[in-house]
Short mmCIF file of C-alpha atoms and ligand atoms in Angstrom, two decimals:
data_model
loop_
_atom_site.label_atom_id
_atom_site.label_comp_id
_atom_site.label_asym_id
_atom_site.label_seq_id
_atom_site.Cartn_x
_atom_site.Cartn_y
_atom_site.Cartn_z
CA UNK A 1 -62.89 23.54 -87.83
CA UNK A 2 -61.14 26.10 -89.93
CA UNK A 3 -64.24 28.27 -90.06
CA UNK A 4 -65.29 28.33 -86.44
CA UNK A 5 -62.42 29.84 -84.56
CA UNK A 6 -63.24 31.11 -81.14
CA UNK A 7 -62.71 34.78 -81.63
CA UNK A 8 -62.36 35.61 -77.92
CA UNK A 9 -59.61 33.12 -77.32
CA UNK A 10 -56.77 35.26 -78.53
CA UNK A 11 -57.12 38.85 -79.39
CA UNK A 12 -54.49 38.88 -82.05
CA UNK A 13 -55.50 42.05 -83.80
CA UNK A 14 -56.29 44.21 -80.82
CA UNK A 15 -54.51 47.30 -81.92
CA UNK A 16 -54.87 47.04 -85.61
CA UNK A 17 -57.39 49.25 -87.42
CA UNK A 18 -59.94 47.26 -89.36
CA UNK A 19 -59.60 47.73 -93.10
CA UNK A 20 -61.99 47.82 -96.02
CA UNK A 21 -64.18 44.85 -96.56
CA UNK A 22 -64.51 43.06 -99.83
CA UNK A 23 -67.54 43.96 -101.81
CA UNK A 24 -67.66 40.83 -103.91
CA UNK A 25 -68.49 38.38 -101.22
CA UNK A 26 -72.02 37.00 -101.22
CA UNK A 27 -71.99 36.04 -97.59
CA UNK A 28 -71.13 39.18 -95.65
CA UNK A 29 -71.17 37.42 -92.27
CA UNK A 30 -68.35 35.11 -93.20
CA UNK A 31 -66.07 37.75 -94.66
CA UNK A 32 -62.68 37.68 -92.99
CA UNK A 33 -61.58 40.80 -91.29
CA UNK A 34 -58.83 42.51 -93.26
CA UNK A 35 -56.23 44.25 -91.23
CA UNK A 36 -53.81 46.91 -92.26
CA UNK A 37 -50.57 47.83 -90.51
CA UNK A 38 -48.71 51.00 -91.39
CA UNK A 39 -45.22 50.73 -92.86
CA UNK A 40 -42.30 52.18 -90.97
CA UNK A 41 -42.01 55.29 -93.15
CA UNK A 42 -45.74 55.99 -92.81
CA UNK A 43 -46.27 55.66 -96.54
CA UNK A 44 -48.41 52.69 -97.48
CA UNK A 45 -49.51 49.83 -95.38
CA UNK A 46 -49.33 46.07 -95.10
CA UNK A 47 -52.34 43.88 -95.41
CA UNK A 48 -52.24 41.22 -92.68
CA UNK A 49 -54.24 38.12 -93.63
CA UNK A 50 -56.91 36.67 -91.44
CA UNK A 51 -55.73 33.90 -89.09
CA UNK A 52 -58.79 31.81 -89.92
CA UNK A 53 -58.45 29.25 -92.74
CA UNK A 54 -55.12 28.02 -94.04
CA UNK A 55 -51.61 29.43 -93.80
CA UNK A 56 -50.45 31.64 -96.67
CA UNK A 57 -47.02 31.08 -98.14
CA UNK A 58 -44.70 34.11 -98.33
CA UNK A 59 -45.42 34.29 -102.05
CA UNK A 60 -49.17 34.43 -101.51
CA UNK A 61 -48.68 36.92 -98.72
CA UNK A 62 -46.84 39.24 -101.15
CA UNK A 63 -49.38 38.72 -103.89
CA UNK A 64 -52.31 39.88 -101.73
CA UNK A 65 -50.66 43.25 -100.99
CA UNK A 66 -52.09 46.32 -102.60
CA UNK A 67 -49.03 48.44 -102.34
CA UNK A 68 -45.39 47.40 -102.59
CA UNK A 69 -43.48 46.57 -99.35
CA UNK A 70 -39.71 46.74 -99.06
CA UNK A 71 -38.52 43.12 -99.00
CA UNK A 72 -36.61 43.61 -95.73
CA UNK A 73 -39.81 44.65 -93.97
CA UNK A 74 -41.97 42.18 -95.78
CA UNK A 75 -40.15 39.20 -94.33
CA UNK A 76 -40.64 40.50 -90.84
CA UNK A 77 -44.32 41.13 -91.37
CA UNK A 78 -44.71 37.63 -92.83
CA UNK A 79 -42.84 36.04 -89.91
CA UNK A 80 -45.01 37.90 -87.50
CA UNK A 81 -48.14 36.73 -89.30
CA UNK A 82 -46.88 33.16 -89.37
CA UNK A 83 -46.04 33.04 -85.68
CA UNK A 84 -49.44 34.47 -84.76
CA UNK A 85 -51.03 31.95 -87.03
CA UNK A 86 -49.09 29.16 -85.29
CA UNK A 87 -49.93 30.46 -81.82
CA UNK A 88 -53.59 30.68 -82.68
CA UNK A 89 -53.69 27.12 -83.91
CA UNK A 90 -51.88 25.81 -80.83
CA UNK A 91 -54.50 27.54 -78.71
CA UNK A 92 -57.25 25.93 -80.77
CA UNK A 93 -55.66 22.52 -80.27
CA UNK A 94 -55.43 23.27 -76.53
CA UNK A 95 -59.11 24.23 -76.30
CA UNK A 96 -60.13 21.05 -78.12
CA UNK A 97 -58.18 18.71 -75.90
CA UNK A 98 -57.65 20.33 -72.53
CA UNK A 99 -60.45 18.34 -70.85
CA UNK A 100 -59.30 14.93 -72.10
CA UNK A 101 -57.49 12.60 -69.60
CA UNK A 102 -54.41 12.13 -71.79
CA UNK A 103 -53.94 15.92 -71.95
CA UNK A 104 -54.55 16.39 -68.24
CA UNK A 105 -52.13 13.58 -67.35
CA UNK A 106 -49.47 15.30 -69.42
CA UNK A 107 -49.98 18.95 -68.62
CA UNK A 108 -52.08 19.47 -65.54
CA UNK A 109 -49.49 20.48 -62.84
CA UNK A 110 -51.03 18.28 -60.12
CA UNK A 111 -52.14 15.25 -62.13
CA UNK A 112 -48.91 15.15 -64.13
CA UNK A 113 -46.97 15.21 -60.87
CA UNK A 114 -49.03 12.37 -59.46
CA UNK A 115 -48.20 10.34 -62.56
CA UNK A 116 -44.54 11.33 -62.28
CA UNK A 117 -44.51 10.15 -58.70
CA UNK A 118 -45.77 6.76 -59.81
CA UNK A 119 -42.96 6.60 -62.39
CA UNK A 120 -40.48 7.57 -59.72
CA UNK A 121 -41.59 4.70 -57.47
CA UNK A 122 -41.33 2.36 -60.39
CA UNK A 123 -37.82 3.62 -61.18
CA UNK A 124 -36.75 2.97 -57.59
CA UNK A 125 -38.04 -0.59 -57.77
CA UNK A 126 -36.41 -1.11 -61.18
CA UNK A 127 -33.15 0.24 -59.93
CA UNK A 128 -33.02 -2.28 -57.09
CA UNK A 129 -33.68 -5.09 -59.54
CA UNK A 130 -31.05 -3.81 -61.95
CA UNK A 131 -28.33 -3.54 -59.35
CA UNK A 132 -29.26 -6.96 -58.08
CA UNK A 133 -29.02 -8.32 -61.61
CA UNK A 134 -25.62 -6.80 -62.12
CA UNK A 135 -24.39 -8.44 -58.93
CA UNK A 136 -25.81 -11.79 -59.91
CA UNK A 137 -24.18 -11.56 -63.35
CA UNK A 138 -27.55 -11.71 -65.14
CA UNK A 139 -26.18 -9.39 -67.88
CA UNK A 140 -23.36 -11.72 -68.74
CA UNK A 141 -22.28 -11.21 -72.37
CA UNK A 142 -23.57 -7.66 -72.52
CA UNK A 143 -22.05 -5.75 -75.38
CA UNK A 144 -23.71 -2.64 -76.74
CA UNK A 145 -21.69 -2.41 -79.94
CA UNK A 146 -22.13 -3.30 -83.57
CA UNK A 147 -20.87 -6.89 -83.52
CA UNK A 148 -22.18 -7.80 -86.97
CA UNK A 149 -24.68 -10.45 -85.93
CA UNK A 150 -28.25 -10.14 -84.75
CA UNK A 151 -30.07 -11.95 -82.05
CA UNK A 152 -33.39 -13.82 -81.77
CA UNK A 153 -33.59 -13.46 -78.05
CA UNK A 154 -34.43 -9.79 -77.76
CA UNK A 155 -34.07 -9.63 -74.04
CA UNK A 156 -30.95 -11.79 -73.84
CA UNK A 157 -27.30 -11.22 -74.65
CA UNK A 158 -25.62 -9.27 -76.13
CA UNK A 159 -28.07 -6.32 -76.04
CA UNK A 160 -30.52 -7.19 -73.29
CA UNK A 161 -33.16 -5.26 -75.16
CA UNK A 162 -36.79 -4.92 -74.46
CA UNK A 163 -39.01 -7.65 -75.84
CA UNK A 164 -42.35 -5.96 -76.52
CA UNK A 165 -44.29 -9.22 -76.64
CA UNK A 166 -42.96 -11.00 -73.65
CA UNK A 167 -45.50 -11.40 -70.78
CA UNK A 168 -47.63 -8.66 -72.28
CA UNK A 169 -51.31 -8.07 -73.02
CA UNK A 170 -52.35 -5.47 -75.53
CA UNK A 171 -55.36 -3.19 -75.13
CA UNK A 172 -56.59 -1.69 -78.31
CA UNK A 173 -58.30 1.69 -78.79
CA UNK A 174 -58.76 3.23 -75.39
CA UNK A 175 -61.14 6.18 -75.95
CA UNK A 176 -60.04 9.72 -75.10
CA UNK A 177 -62.38 9.96 -72.10
CA UNK A 178 -60.73 7.09 -70.25
CA UNK A 179 -57.93 7.98 -67.84
CA UNK A 180 -54.85 6.02 -66.94
CA UNK A 181 -56.09 5.76 -63.32
CA UNK A 182 -59.41 4.15 -64.35
CA UNK A 183 -57.55 1.40 -66.16
CA UNK A 184 -54.99 1.02 -63.37
CA UNK A 185 -57.87 0.54 -60.88
CA UNK A 186 -58.95 -2.53 -62.79
CA UNK A 187 -55.46 -3.87 -63.43
CA UNK A 188 -54.08 -3.66 -59.94
CA UNK A 189 -56.40 -6.45 -58.80
CA UNK A 190 -54.80 -8.85 -61.29
CA UNK A 191 -52.28 -11.36 -60.00
CA UNK A 192 -48.73 -10.64 -61.12
CA UNK A 193 -49.55 -7.21 -62.66
CA UNK A 194 -46.33 -5.25 -63.05
CA UNK A 195 -46.94 -2.09 -65.14
CA UNK A 196 -49.23 -0.32 -67.56
CA UNK A 197 -47.85 1.45 -70.55
CA UNK A 198 -49.92 3.77 -72.66
CA UNK A 199 -49.16 5.17 -76.05
CA UNK A 200 -49.38 8.76 -77.09
CA UNK A 201 -52.85 9.56 -78.42
CA UNK A 202 -53.10 8.58 -82.08
CA UNK A 203 -54.22 11.47 -84.28
CA UNK A 204 -55.31 8.98 -86.95
CA UNK A 205 -57.68 7.32 -84.49
CA UNK A 206 -59.37 10.33 -83.00
CA UNK A 207 -56.76 10.59 -80.19
CA UNK A 208 -57.45 7.09 -78.85
CA UNK A 209 -54.60 5.43 -77.07
CA UNK A 210 -53.22 1.90 -77.03
CA UNK A 211 -51.99 0.24 -73.86
CA UNK A 212 -49.79 -2.66 -72.85
CA UNK A 213 -50.01 -4.54 -69.61
CA UNK A 214 -46.91 -6.29 -68.32
CA UNK A 215 -47.05 -9.35 -66.02
CA UNK A 216 -44.37 -11.05 -63.96
CA UNK A 217 -44.90 -14.54 -65.43
CA UNK A 218 -46.44 -16.50 -68.32
CA UNK A 219 -48.97 -17.94 -65.94
CA UNK A 220 -50.17 -14.57 -64.68
CA UNK A 221 -50.25 -13.17 -68.16
CA UNK A 222 -52.51 -16.01 -69.30
CA UNK A 223 -54.70 -15.60 -66.25
CA UNK A 224 -54.93 -11.87 -66.93
CA UNK A 225 -56.08 -12.54 -70.44
CA UNK A 226 -59.03 -14.52 -69.06
CA UNK A 227 -59.86 -12.25 -66.16
CA UNK A 228 -59.66 -8.96 -68.01
CA UNK A 229 -61.68 -10.00 -71.00
CA UNK A 230 -64.91 -7.99 -71.01
CA UNK A 231 -63.98 -6.31 -67.74
CA UNK A 232 -65.92 -3.09 -67.31
CA UNK A 233 -63.82 0.08 -66.81
CA UNK A 234 -66.58 2.63 -67.13
CA UNK A 235 -70.20 2.41 -68.14
CA UNK A 236 -69.47 2.38 -71.84
CA UNK A 237 -65.98 0.98 -71.95
CA UNK A 238 -64.94 -2.67 -71.47
CA UNK A 239 -61.49 -4.16 -71.86
CA UNK A 240 -60.78 -6.71 -74.60
CA UNK A 241 -57.15 -7.67 -74.16
CA UNK A 242 -55.19 -9.83 -76.59
CA UNK A 243 -51.67 -11.27 -76.43
CA UNK A 244 -49.21 -8.68 -77.63
CA UNK A 245 -47.84 -9.53 -81.11
CA UNK A 246 -45.83 -6.52 -82.18
CA UNK A 247 -43.48 -7.28 -85.00
CA UNK A 248 -42.17 -3.83 -85.84
CA UNK A 249 -39.82 -2.97 -83.04
CA UNK A 250 -37.15 -5.67 -83.22
CA UNK A 251 -34.74 -3.32 -84.89
CA UNK A 252 -31.40 -2.44 -83.41
CA UNK A 253 -29.98 0.99 -84.08
CA UNK A 254 -26.31 1.31 -84.77
CA UNK A 255 -24.34 4.55 -84.45
CA UNK A 256 -21.83 5.47 -87.13
CA UNK A 257 -18.25 4.22 -86.43
CA UNK A 258 -16.69 6.24 -83.66
CA UNK A 259 -13.37 6.91 -82.04
CA UNK A 260 -12.29 4.59 -79.29
CA UNK A 261 -11.49 7.74 -77.32
CA UNK A 262 -15.21 8.30 -77.07
CA UNK A 263 -15.47 5.52 -74.50
CA UNK A 264 -14.14 7.64 -71.68
CA UNK A 265 -16.23 10.71 -72.62
CA UNK A 266 -19.37 8.63 -72.93
CA UNK A 267 -18.65 6.92 -69.66
CA UNK A 268 -18.23 10.25 -67.87
CA UNK A 269 -21.24 11.90 -69.52
CA UNK A 270 -23.54 8.95 -69.00
CA UNK A 271 -22.54 8.81 -65.34
CA UNK A 272 -23.41 12.49 -64.89
CA UNK A 273 -26.65 11.93 -66.66
CA UNK A 274 -27.50 8.98 -64.41
CA UNK A 275 -26.81 11.06 -61.32
CA UNK A 276 -29.02 13.85 -62.61
CA UNK A 277 -31.92 11.64 -63.67
CA UNK A 278 -31.66 9.52 -60.54
CA UNK A 279 -31.97 12.65 -58.40
CA UNK A 280 -35.06 13.77 -60.34
CA UNK A 281 -36.70 10.48 -59.37
CA UNK A 282 -35.56 10.62 -55.76
CA UNK A 283 -32.71 8.09 -56.09
CA UNK A 284 -29.70 9.41 -54.22
CA UNK A 285 -27.33 6.48 -54.28
CA UNK A 286 -26.09 4.41 -57.18
CA UNK A 287 -23.63 1.57 -56.57
CA UNK A 288 -23.28 1.09 -60.32
CA UNK A 289 -21.17 4.25 -60.72
CA UNK A 290 -17.40 4.16 -60.26
CA UNK A 291 -14.85 6.88 -59.71
CA UNK A 292 -12.43 8.26 -62.31
CA UNK A 293 -9.63 6.60 -60.48
CA UNK A 294 -11.31 3.21 -60.64
CA UNK A 295 -12.16 3.72 -64.30
CA UNK A 296 -8.61 4.59 -65.28
CA UNK A 297 -7.28 1.44 -63.62
CA UNK A 298 -9.45 -1.04 -65.48
CA UNK A 299 -8.77 -2.69 -68.90
CA UNK A 300 -10.47 -1.63 -72.13
CA UNK A 301 -13.01 -4.48 -72.13
CA UNK A 302 -13.93 -3.61 -68.56
CA UNK A 303 -14.27 0.02 -69.48
CA UNK A 304 -16.59 -0.92 -72.31
CA UNK A 305 -18.62 -3.11 -70.01
CA UNK A 306 -18.88 -0.32 -67.42
CA UNK A 307 -20.14 2.08 -70.12
CA UNK A 308 -22.57 -0.60 -71.37
CA UNK A 309 -24.00 -1.11 -67.90
CA UNK A 310 -24.57 2.64 -67.65
CA UNK A 311 -26.23 2.93 -71.05
CA UNK A 312 -28.40 -0.11 -70.26
CA UNK A 313 -29.31 1.42 -66.95
CA UNK A 314 -30.33 4.67 -68.67
CA UNK A 315 -32.64 2.65 -70.93
CA UNK A 316 -34.19 0.39 -68.32
CA UNK A 317 -34.53 2.77 -65.36
CA UNK A 318 -34.91 6.15 -67.11
CA UNK A 319 -36.25 5.06 -70.55
CA UNK A 320 -33.51 7.30 -71.92
CA UNK A 321 -31.52 6.58 -75.06
CA UNK A 322 -28.06 8.05 -74.73
CA UNK A 323 -27.55 8.18 -78.51
CA UNK A 324 -30.92 9.60 -79.51
CA UNK A 325 -30.94 11.83 -76.41
CA UNK A 326 -34.61 11.13 -76.08
CA UNK A 327 -36.57 9.98 -73.05
CA UNK A 328 -39.94 8.36 -72.77
CA UNK A 329 -42.48 7.32 -70.17
CA UNK A 330 -41.25 3.78 -70.04
CA UNK A 331 -38.92 1.28 -71.72
CA UNK A 332 -41.65 0.00 -73.99
CA UNK A 333 -42.13 3.47 -75.54
CA UNK A 334 -38.37 3.79 -75.84
CA UNK A 335 -38.15 0.46 -77.63
CA UNK A 336 -41.00 1.43 -79.95
CA UNK A 337 -39.43 4.81 -80.85
CA UNK A 338 -35.73 4.07 -80.79
CA UNK A 339 -35.46 0.29 -81.14
CA UNK A 340 -34.95 -2.55 -78.71
CA UNK A 341 -31.32 -1.45 -78.49
CA UNK A 342 -29.18 1.45 -79.81
CA UNK A 343 -25.51 0.60 -79.89
CA UNK A 344 -22.22 2.28 -80.79
CA UNK A 345 -20.64 1.51 -84.13
CA UNK A 346 -17.37 -0.20 -84.80
CA UNK A 347 -14.23 1.67 -83.87
CA UNK A 348 -12.72 3.97 -86.47
CA UNK A 349 -9.35 5.44 -85.75
CA UNK A 350 -10.07 8.34 -88.15
CA UNK A 351 -13.28 9.35 -86.37
CA UNK A 352 -13.26 12.45 -84.21
CA UNK A 353 -14.41 12.52 -80.58
CA UNK A 354 -18.04 13.55 -80.56
CA UNK A 355 -19.99 14.91 -77.63
CA UNK A 356 -23.66 15.66 -78.15
CA UNK A 357 -24.38 19.00 -76.57
CA UNK A 358 -28.02 17.94 -75.96
CA UNK A 359 -26.79 15.60 -73.25
CA UNK A 360 -25.02 18.37 -71.39
CA UNK A 361 -28.14 20.53 -71.75
CA UNK A 362 -30.26 17.73 -70.24
CA UNK A 363 -27.84 17.43 -67.30
CA UNK A 364 -27.93 21.17 -66.69
CA UNK A 365 -31.71 21.59 -66.96
CA UNK A 366 -32.17 18.73 -64.50
CA UNK A 367 -31.31 21.03 -61.67
CA UNK A 368 -33.90 23.58 -62.71
CA UNK A 369 -37.00 21.40 -62.48
CA UNK A 370 -39.33 22.92 -59.90
CA UNK A 371 -42.10 20.91 -58.42
CA UNK A 372 -45.49 22.57 -58.58
CA UNK A 373 -47.03 23.28 -55.18
CA UNK A 374 -50.51 24.78 -55.08
CA UNK A 375 -49.93 26.18 -51.60
CA UNK A 376 -46.97 28.31 -52.66
CA UNK A 377 -48.39 29.32 -56.03
CA UNK A 378 -48.41 33.15 -55.69
CA UNK A 379 -50.49 33.73 -58.78
CA UNK A 380 -53.14 31.36 -57.53
CA UNK A 381 -53.11 33.08 -54.14
CA UNK A 382 -53.59 36.42 -55.88
CA UNK A 383 -56.50 35.09 -57.91
CA UNK A 384 -58.16 33.68 -54.80
CA UNK A 385 -57.70 36.96 -53.04
CA UNK A 386 -59.29 38.82 -55.87
CA UNK A 387 -62.17 36.38 -55.75
CA UNK A 388 -62.66 36.96 -52.01
CA UNK A 389 -62.52 40.71 -52.40
CA UNK A 390 -64.98 40.57 -55.23
CA UNK A 391 -67.65 38.89 -53.11
CA UNK A 392 -67.00 40.68 -49.85
CA UNK A 393 -69.18 43.79 -49.67
CA UNK A 394 -68.99 46.05 -46.67
CA UNK A 395 -72.49 47.44 -45.84
CA UNK A 396 -71.44 49.42 -42.79
CA UNK A 397 -68.98 49.10 -39.95
CA UNK A 398 -68.79 45.47 -38.78
CA UNK A 399 -71.37 44.44 -41.29
CA UNK A 400 -70.25 42.53 -44.37
CA UNK A 401 -72.28 40.74 -47.01
CA UNK A 402 -71.36 37.73 -49.02
CA UNK A 403 -72.29 38.87 -52.50
CA UNK A 404 -72.91 35.32 -53.66
CA UNK A 405 -75.70 34.33 -51.21
CA UNK A 406 -76.28 37.78 -49.60
CA UNK A 407 -75.67 36.41 -46.12
CA UNK A 408 -74.43 38.90 -43.52
CA UNK A 409 -71.31 38.67 -41.38
CA UNK A 410 -69.68 40.68 -38.64
CA UNK A 411 -66.19 40.71 -40.09
CA UNK A 412 -64.60 40.21 -43.55
CA UNK A 413 -62.48 37.32 -42.20
CA UNK A 414 -65.70 35.32 -41.66
CA UNK A 415 -66.62 35.76 -45.30
CA UNK A 416 -63.27 34.26 -46.27
CA UNK A 417 -64.07 31.12 -44.30
CA UNK A 418 -67.66 31.17 -45.51
CA UNK A 419 -66.60 31.26 -49.17
CA UNK A 420 -64.18 28.36 -48.68
CA UNK A 421 -66.84 26.21 -46.99
CA UNK A 422 -70.13 27.26 -48.66
CA UNK A 423 -69.03 28.24 -52.13
CA UNK A 424 -66.62 25.45 -52.97
CA UNK A 425 -67.84 25.28 -56.56
CA UNK A 426 -67.03 28.96 -57.29
CA UNK A 427 -63.63 28.65 -55.59
CA UNK A 428 -62.94 25.62 -57.67
CA UNK A 429 -63.64 27.64 -60.84
CA UNK A 430 -60.87 30.05 -59.87
CA UNK A 431 -58.49 27.16 -59.21
CA UNK A 432 -59.42 25.48 -62.46
CA UNK A 433 -58.74 28.60 -64.45
CA UNK A 434 -55.27 28.84 -62.90
CA UNK A 435 -54.57 25.22 -63.59
CA UNK A 436 -55.61 25.74 -67.18
CA UNK A 437 -53.31 28.65 -67.65
CA UNK A 438 -50.44 26.56 -66.33
CA UNK A 439 -51.50 23.72 -68.65
CA UNK A 440 -51.48 26.05 -71.56
CA UNK A 441 -47.98 27.27 -70.73
CA UNK A 442 -46.73 23.66 -70.27
CA UNK A 443 -48.31 22.64 -73.54
CA UNK A 444 -46.89 25.58 -75.50
CA UNK A 445 -43.38 24.94 -74.19
CA UNK A 446 -43.43 21.19 -74.73
CA UNK A 447 -41.07 20.48 -77.62
CA UNK A 448 -42.83 17.10 -78.27
CA UNK A 449 -46.39 18.43 -78.23
CA UNK A 450 -49.06 17.14 -80.53
CA UNK A 451 -50.66 19.66 -82.81
CA UNK A 452 -53.15 19.76 -85.62
CA UNK A 453 -51.56 19.63 -89.06
CA UNK A 454 -51.15 22.99 -90.72
CA UNK A 455 -53.26 23.39 -93.76
CA UNK A 456 -52.01 25.70 -96.45
CA UNK A 457 -54.36 28.37 -97.68
CA UNK A 458 -54.72 26.83 -101.12
CA UNK A 459 -55.83 23.56 -99.72
CA UNK A 460 -58.14 24.92 -97.11
CA UNK A 461 -59.85 27.03 -99.74
CA UNK A 462 -60.72 23.97 -101.74
CA UNK A 463 -62.64 22.74 -98.74
CA UNK A 464 -63.92 25.95 -97.29
CA UNK A 465 -64.73 29.38 -98.55
CA UNK A 466 -62.91 30.10 -101.75
CA UNK A 467 -63.52 33.77 -101.33
CA UNK A 468 -61.46 33.94 -98.19
CA UNK A 469 -58.50 34.96 -100.22
CA UNK A 470 -57.81 35.48 -103.90
CA UNK A 471 -54.57 36.61 -105.38
CA UNK A 472 -54.62 39.90 -107.22
CA UNK A 473 -54.97 38.92 -110.79
CA UNK A 474 -52.99 41.92 -112.04
CA UNK A 475 -49.85 40.52 -110.46
CA UNK A 476 -47.63 39.24 -113.20
CA UNK A 477 -46.52 36.30 -111.13
CA UNK A 478 -50.07 35.21 -110.69
CA UNK A 479 -50.83 31.53 -111.03
CA UNK A 480 -54.25 30.24 -110.23
CA UNK A 481 -53.20 27.81 -107.54
CA UNK A 482 -56.77 26.83 -107.09
CA UNK A 483 -57.29 25.85 -110.75
CA UNK A 484 -59.06 22.45 -110.85
CA UNK A 485 -56.57 21.37 -113.53
CA UNK A 486 -53.84 21.66 -110.93
CA UNK A 487 -55.77 20.06 -108.16
CA UNK A 488 -54.22 17.08 -106.47
CA UNK A 489 -56.54 14.30 -105.45
CA UNK A 490 -54.96 14.26 -102.01
CA UNK A 491 -55.08 17.22 -99.74
CA UNK A 492 -51.59 18.40 -98.91
CA UNK A 493 -50.88 18.61 -95.23
CA UNK A 494 -47.56 19.94 -94.11
CA UNK A 495 -45.59 20.53 -90.97
CA UNK A 496 -44.27 23.96 -90.07
CA UNK A 497 -40.81 22.67 -90.72
CA UNK A 498 -41.77 22.18 -94.36
CA UNK A 499 -42.79 25.74 -95.00
ZN1 LIG B 1 -31.77 5.63 -79.68
ZN1 LIG B 2 -72.29 33.17 -49.46
#
């Protein structure tokens, strides 16, 4: 992959003059372009490395320079190179995955909204059940605090956590070309089917996903196991469910000891968070919440219980962990990532009050979420107008030609209708391009996005073209990083955060 970048995808070096080419290379076609940028004072220039291949460290970047660069400027040039490198690799990842269902479900403005609406409906149903359970005292013995003993019954008291194996079938290795909807279509005919949960794509398994199917009773779960076995989803994919037997996520996370004063803050903040997240999902009333007046009148154990209800609600309805400040698609994912429960520590009178600013940020950003609407998308409207204008050719007065099929019309407004009816495919290309540009934007701004691992230049050279870059051997700091004697048996792959 490192060799075959799509050069048209991102014109990084548009305005940069092309520098000398290396004369030593035996394969001229594969020589990387070398780019020079003038220094601020006009004397000397900076050699900007090719974005193909691996990422150079700052040291390597400096070693490849022909003329000295002031350190203050060098860091800026390096940062610029690094961020362009990163951008380029994100665009490559995007191009590789943009047509896969998991990517579309996540980033396509319309499909992701459809999926969000399903989650909203599910949240509404879960909220009704939760409130009902509170009324019926189902959560008796709830205590989300480090009480020094663990529990075998994951979904019972004191934590009422999520038992990943209860009433659940596991679907292994769902290929990248299978969408959530295709699986749902099969599942929804099963008796007692409650919900489908899909993992993030697994990089180690070629972006395949796992899935879990939740049923309402043991009986239905057993029946599902029989009925779904060998069930055809698409021509080349059949289900082969097994009973879920996860052992890894029975852990309970415990916060460090905290001040008892935190109870009130956490109560207040979690209530605000509930209101914000409820609203996002179309829930406008929540009988669980109480007023400040009510809160101040109740005893400490009652205050703790009220807080615990709210924290449990955040987990079960919004798949949100108050302490991690992370949210997931469903409670199963939350349990897998955070733990079946995440509780406050014992009280410590020396601990200071702590408020995580990320929670406040989440509450504030909640109001800014804008639903995508194709009909009011001005950029799309502009693109469609450009498309219409492009294929509307006026021959003479009251005589217009559709430039796609050459048919003649009396007015340009007829061509507009004609294009919409007769050239749907071409119109869809315009729409698809717009959707893809929104997808790219959503992908780039997603803090939890998947990416390809960054490969450092040293390592990529071992596997690709060694002549892509060589340090200047006159440099006194030169070390042959590619020396076989230094070679690790394992290729080093790092995150950006490690560089
Ligand atoms: Zn957590
Ligand atoms: Zn036409």
